[in-house]
Amino acid sequence: MPFPHREPLPSPPAYGASTLAEVMTSAAAALGVDGFTNALALPSSKRIAIVMVDGLGMALLRKYAAHAPFLRESLDSARVLSSAFPSTTAASLASLGTGLPPGQHGLVGYDVLDPAQGRVVNMLGGWDDGVDPRAWQPHATVFERVSAHLPVVTVSQPRFGDSPMTRAALRGGTFVGADTIHARIDAAAEHLAKAPSTLMYFYLNDLDKAGHRHGVDSREWLRTLEDLDAALKLLARRVPPDTLLLLTADHGMVDVPPSQRIDYSEHPELVEGVAHTGGEARMLHLYLDPALTSSERDALALRWHEAFGSRAWVLTRDEAITGGYFGAVADSVVPRIGDLLVLAREGIALMDGRRVQPAAFEMVGQHGSLTRAEREIPLLTLKKPTGGGSRRGSGKGAGRG
């Protein structure tokens, strides 16, 4: 149904051209692996290491560049990409790992309805025992495809080695776990030096944790950014000279004050007829009771629009799919998307107090929606390859990953 006076929706991510989904596939093409397209025109290289900094949106990097002098050196030449939609870790990392939009890989949010079980499951750290990650996301990952041709290494915290998220979207190659960032830098330098050609994924999540807990305008977040900057400068010194070292992120973040962290379950008119709630605080999936009539669904959508229409976008599943926000959507993925989606515009967070833990209301930094602060992410070149041979990296072959 059309909503009166709705603010225009931002454009969907440009899947296939300038999103996080093109980073790993472009790297594979730049390494000379057939079957991938170098959509981001990365330079041909023998070794490529991609550093994923969870939560480092482009707006934050620009605002606080003085606290990151090493990263600031690359800022003028940085490329602005879009996260996946929603702008959340599960959706974005799955797009990075598969080269596919969420409508294909199926990780369409933080909490998502599993239609087979009729219950909401967490796509990041709390997968349901009844969900097989490989069945949920059956497509071959970029790591799996590239590892048939050259070494692929993931460097991360040990607890992520066999996590359901890894098995779903980041499987393939060799996993190297290390607890501290300096131990991870040592491991990265060692493994990059082992083989004449390598693709590496290096994951860092300290900044995201600081943002959620303290906010992105906090001293704690800035100290974490300063520590990160120093560590990445060390990493750039330690990698072999013929390495292309890139940095990107999965989403940005905005601070939400306590007064704007809203428990919408306290408003019966907003949850009447809602069978399940999912998503996250700035991008809700609302799964409606199948028994609702068309007019009842329209009335519920209108109530959400009347409650939050000046501070959020309310759209139907069909609008989101037709608008291309999830990219091309597979039939199996359609019912994982909410019948109604509520996307925060202003500084609000919307939570179902019946379902989420009380700690969720203490989170300062939030993300998930379509605002520029949440969706725009950087692609920085921290080190260009020097010396040695190069690979063809033409990107010709069977198409994008």
mmCIF file of N, CA, C and O in Angstrom, residues 76-123:
data_model
loop_
_atom_site.group_PDB
_atom_site.id
_atom_site.type_symbol
_atom_site.label_atom_id
_atom_site.label_comp_id
_atom_site.label_asym_id
_atom_site.label_seq_id
_atom_site.Cartn_x
_atom_site.Cartn_y
_atom_site.Cartn_z
ATOM 1 N N ASP A 76 42.472 10.080 1.050
ATOM 2 C CA ASP A 76 42.163 10.865 -0.146
ATOM 3 C C ASP A 76 41.894 9.994 -1.370
ATOM 4 O O ASP A 76 41.137 10.378 -2.263
ATOM 5 N N SER A 77 42.518 8.828 -1.416
ATOM 6 C CA SER A 77 42.330 7.927 -2.560
ATOM 7 C C SER A 77 41.335 6.809 -2.261
ATOM 8 O O SER A 77 41.181 5.876 -3.060
ATOM 9 N N ALA A 78 40.662 6.903 -1.126
ATOM 10 C CA ALA A 78 39.733 5.842 -0.734
ATOM 11 C C ALA A 78 38.534 5.788 -1.666
ATOM 12 O O ALA A 78 38.084 6.814 -2.193
ATOM 13 N N ARG A 79 38.028 4.598 -1.848
ATOM 14 C CA ARG A 79 36.798 4.405 -2.608
ATOM 15 C C ARG A 79 35.659 4.149 -1.618
ATOM 16 O O ARG A 79 35.839 3.440 -0.623
ATOM 17 N N VAL A 80 34.504 4.741 -1.861
ATOM 18 C CA VAL A 80 33.340 4.530 -1.007
ATOM 19 C C VAL A 80 32.483 3.422 -1.609
ATOM 20 O O VAL A 80 32.034 3.526 -2.753
ATOM 21 N N LEU A 81 32.291 2.370 -0.830
ATOM 22 C CA LEU A 81 31.433 1.264 -1.242
ATOM 23 C C LEU A 81 30.184 1.247 -0.380
ATOM 24 O O LEU A 81 30.070 1.997 0.588
ATOM 25 N N SER A 82 29.256 0.391 -0.745
ATOM 26 C CA SER A 82 28.061 0.186 0.069
ATOM 27 C C SER A 82 28.153 -1.162 0.768
ATOM 28 O O SER A 82 28.631 -2.151 0.197
ATOM 29 N N SER A 83 27.701 -1.190 2.005
ATOM 30 C CA SER A 83 27.510 -2.470 2.672
ATOM 31 C C SER A 83 26.401 -3.230 1.968
ATOM 32 O O SER A 83 25.736 -2.706 1.065
ATOM 33 N N ALA A 84 26.202 -4.452 2.374
ATOM 34 C CA ALA A 84 24.996 -5.163 1.945
ATOM 35 C C ALA A 84 23.803 -4.554 2.672
ATOM 36 O O ALA A 84 23.947 -3.680 3.531
ATOM 37 N N PHE A 85 22.618 -4.999 2.337
ATOM 38 C CA PHE A 85 21.416 -4.597 3.064
ATOM 39 C C PHE A 85 20.804 -5.839 3.695
ATOM 40 O O PHE A 85 20.619 -6.844 2.996
ATOM 41 N N PRO A 86 20.484 -5.766 4.995
ATOM 42 C CA PRO A 86 20.705 -4.675 5.924
ATOM 43 C C PRO A 86 22.199 -4.423 6.175
ATOM 44 O O PRO A 86 23.026 -5.301 5.924
ATOM 45 N N SER A 87 22.496 -3.227 6.708
ATOM 46 C CA SER A 87 23.887 -2.878 6.993
ATOM 47 C C SER A 87 24.294 -3.491 8.334
ATOM 48 O O SER A 87 24.454 -2.808 9.335
ATOM 49 N N THR A 88 24.463 -4.788 8.308
ATOM 50 C CA THR A 88 24.779 -5.539 9.514
ATOM 51 C C THR A 88 25.789 -6.623 9.188
ATOM 52 O O THR A 88 25.943 -7.031 8.026
ATOM 53 N N THR A 89 26.475 -7.108 10.209
ATOM 54 C CA THR A 89 27.625 -7.988 9.997
ATOM 55 C C THR A 89 27.253 -9.268 9.254
ATOM 56 O O THR A 89 27.956 -9.673 8.319
ATOM 57 N N ALA A 90 26.185 -9.927 9.673
ATOM 58 C CA ALA A 90 25.847 -11.215 9.059
ATOM 59 C C ALA A 90 25.609 -11.069 7.565
ATOM 60 O O ALA A 90 26.157 -11.829 6.752
ATOM 61 N N ALA A 91 24.811 -10.094 7.173
ATOM 62 C CA ALA A 91 24.515 -9.903 5.751
ATOM 63 C C ALA A 91 25.747 -9.480 4.976
ATOM 64 O O ALA A 91 26.030 -9.997 3.888
ATOM 65 N N SER A 92 26.519 -8.543 5.537
ATOM 66 C CA SER A 92 27.663 -8.009 4.805
ATOM 67 C C SER A 92 28.797 -9.016 4.697
ATOM 68 O O SER A 92 29.401 -9.171 3.627
ATOM 69 N N LEU A 93 29.133 -9.701 5.789
ATOM 70 C CA LEU A 93 30.220 -10.678 5.699
ATOM 71 C C LEU A 93 29.848 -11.831 4.786
ATOM 72 O O LEU A 93 30.711 -12.394 4.097
ATOM 73 N N ALA A 94 28.565 -12.192 4.758
ATOM 74 C CA ALA A 94 28.146 -13.242 3.833
ATOM 75 C C ALA A 94 28.285 -12.780 2.389
ATOM 76 O O ALA A 94 28.661 -13.555 1.507
ATOM 77 N N SER A 95 28.000 -11.506 2.118
ATOM 78 C CA SER A 95 28.201 -10.984 0.767
ATOM 79 C C SER A 95 29.679 -10.919 0.413
ATOM 80 O O SER A 95 30.083 -11.245 -0.705
ATOM 81 N N LEU A 96 30.507 -10.512 1.368
ATOM 82 C CA LEU A 96 31.951 -10.516 1.140
ATOM 83 C C LEU A 96 32.439 -11.929 0.823
ATOM 84 O O LEU A 96 33.210 -12.141 -0.122
ATOM 85 N N GLY A 97 31.989 -12.897 1.615
ATOM 86 C CA GLY A 97 32.491 -14.259 1.483
ATOM 87 C C GLY A 97 31.984 -15.023 0.284
ATOM 88 O O GLY A 97 32.654 -15.934 -0.203
ATOM 89 N N THR A 98 30.803 -14.647 -0.210
ATOM 90 C CA THR A 98 30.225 -15.378 -1.341
ATOM 91 C C THR A 98 30.270 -14.588 -2.641
ATOM 92 O O THR A 98 30.133 -15.171 -3.720
ATOM 93 N N GLY A 99 30.396 -13.255 -2.535
ATOM 94 C CA GLY A 99 30.284 -12.414 -3.728
ATOM 95 C C GLY A 99 28.852 -12.254 -4.193
ATOM 96 O O GLY A 99 28.619 -11.809 -5.322
ATOM 97 N N LEU A 100 27.899 -12.580 -3.343
ATOM 98 C CA LEU A 100 26.485 -12.564 -3.715
ATOM 99 C C LEU A 100 25.713 -11.568 -2.867
ATOM 100 O O LEU A 100 26.083 -11.291 -1.722
ATOM 101 N N PRO A 101 24.594 -11.051 -3.371
ATOM 102 C CA PRO A 101 23.736 -10.192 -2.547
ATOM 103 C C PRO A 101 22.975 -11.043 -1.535
ATOM 104 O O PRO A 101 22.843 -12.268 -1.698
ATOM 105 N N PRO A 102 22.437 -10.423 -0.485
ATOM 106 C CA PRO A 102 21.716 -11.194 0.539
ATOM 107 C C PRO A 102 20.544 -12.002 0.001
ATOM 108 O O PRO A 102 20.230 -13.070 0.532
ATOM 109 N N GLY A 103 19.906 -11.501 -1.051
ATOM 110 C CA GLY A 103 18.796 -12.256 -1.617
ATOM 111 C C GLY A 103 19.201 -13.588 -2.192
ATOM 112 O O GLY A 103 18.349 -14.461 -2.404
ATOM 113 N N GLN A 104 20.484 -13.785 -2.445
ATOM 114 C CA GLN A 104 20.992 -15.068 -2.926
ATOM 115 C C GLN A 104 21.601 -15.898 -1.793
ATOM 116 O O GLN A 104 21.324 -17.091 -1.689
ATOM 117 N N HIS A 105 22.440 -15.282 -0.957
ATOM 118 C CA HIS A 105 23.076 -16.094 0.107
ATOM 119 C C HIS A 105 22.147 -16.341 1.295
ATOM 120 O O HIS A 105 22.370 -17.267 2.074
ATOM 121 N N GLY A 106 21.106 -15.543 1.456
ATOM 122 C CA GLY A 106 20.063 -15.855 2.419
ATOM 123 C C GLY A 106 20.255 -15.366 3.832
ATOM 124 O O GLY A 106 19.375 -15.551 4.673
ATOM 125 N N LEU A 107 21.376 -14.708 4.141
ATOM 126 C CA LEU A 107 21.577 -14.137 5.467
ATOM 127 C C LEU A 107 21.071 -12.701 5.407
ATOM 128 O O LEU A 107 21.826 -11.760 5.207
ATOM 129 N N VAL A 108 19.773 -12.546 5.557
ATOM 130 C CA VAL A 108 19.113 -11.278 5.262
ATOM 131 C C VAL A 108 18.903 -10.420 6.504
ATOM 132 O O VAL A 108 18.110 -9.474 6.477
ATOM 133 N N GLY A 109 19.631 -10.693 7.564
ATOM 134 C CA GLY A 109 19.519 -9.879 8.762
ATOM 135 C C GLY A 109 20.229 -10.523 9.928
ATOM 136 O O GLY A 109 20.861 -11.579 9.798
ATOM 137 N N TYR A 110 20.132 -9.879 11.063
ATOM 138 C CA TYR A 110 20.748 -10.390 12.291
ATOM 139 C C TYR A 110 19.925 -11.551 12.859
ATOM 140 O O TYR A 110 20.436 -12.635 13.097
ATOM 141 N N ASP A 111 18.639 -11.303 13.083
ATOM 142 C CA ASP A 111 17.680 -12.349 13.472
ATOM 143 C C ASP A 111 16.707 -12.530 12.320
ATOM 144 O O ASP A 111 16.092 -11.555 11.858
ATOM 145 N N VAL A 112 16.556 -13.761 11.867
ATOM 146 C CA VAL A 112 15.778 -14.039 10.653
ATOM 147 C C VAL A 112 14.864 -15.228 10.895
ATOM 148 O O VAL A 112 15.253 -16.197 11.576
ATOM 149 N N LEU A 113 13.677 -15.181 10.343
ATOM 150 C CA LEU A 113 12.751 -16.301 10.471
ATOM 151 C C LEU A 113 13.232 -17.495 9.654
ATOM 152 O O LEU A 113 13.569 -17.356 8.472
ATOM 153 N N ASP A 114 13.279 -18.662 10.292
ATOM 154 C CA ASP A 114 13.481 -19.914 9.571
ATOM 155 C C ASP A 114 12.102 -20.472 9.256
ATOM 156 O O ASP A 114 11.414 -20.989 10.146
ATOM 157 N N PRO A 115 11.644 -20.378 8.006
ATOM 158 C CA PRO A 115 10.287 -20.820 7.679
ATOM 159 C C PRO A 115 10.058 -22.295 7.969
ATOM 160 O O PRO A 115 8.935 -22.692 8.301
ATOM 161 N N ALA A 116 11.102 -23.110 7.853
ATOM 162 C CA ALA A 116 10.936 -24.553 8.074
ATOM 163 C C ALA A 116 10.584 -24.866 9.516
ATOM 164 O O ALA A 116 9.843 -25.811 9.795
ATOM 165 N N GLN A 117 11.140 -24.096 10.448
ATOM 166 C CA GLN A 117 10.886 -24.346 11.867
ATOM 167 C C GLN A 117 9.835 -23.412 12.454
ATOM 168 O O GLN A 117 9.305 -23.657 13.532
ATOM 169 N N GLY A 118 9.567 -22.311 11.743
ATOM 170 C CA GLY A 118 8.612 -21.351 12.261
ATOM 171 C C GLY A 118 9.133 -20.596 13.462
ATOM 172 O O GLY A 118 8.347 -20.196 14.333
ATOM 173 N N ARG A 119 10.458 -20.386 13.522
ATOM 174 C CA ARG A 119 11.014 -19.589 14.611
ATOM 175 C C ARG A 119 12.200 -18.775 14.119
ATOM 176 O O ARG A 119 12.818 -19.099 13.104
ATOM 177 N N VAL A 120 12.465 -17.718 14.865
ATOM 178 C CA VAL A 120 13.513 -16.780 14.483
ATOM 179 C C VAL A 120 14.856 -17.299 14.981
ATOM 180 O O VAL A 120 14.979 -17.742 16.129
ATOM 181 N N VAL A 121 15.868 -17.251 14.097
ATOM 182 C CA VAL A 121 17.205 -17.727 14.449
ATOM 183 C C VAL A 121 18.213 -16.601 14.224
ATOM 184 O O VAL A 121 18.026 -15.735 13.373
ATOM 185 N N ASN A 122 19.266 -16.630 15.001
ATOM 186 C CA ASN A 122 20.313 -15.618 14.911
ATOM 187 C C ASN A 122 21.330 -16.028 13.870
ATOM 188 O O ASN A 122 21.798 -17.162 13.859
ATOM 189 N N MET A 123 21.684 -15.082 12.990
ATOM 190 C CA MET A 123 22.579 -15.381 11.889
ATOM 191 C C MET A 123 24.049 -15.078 12.199
ATOM 192 O O MET A 123 24.917 -15.339 11.368
#
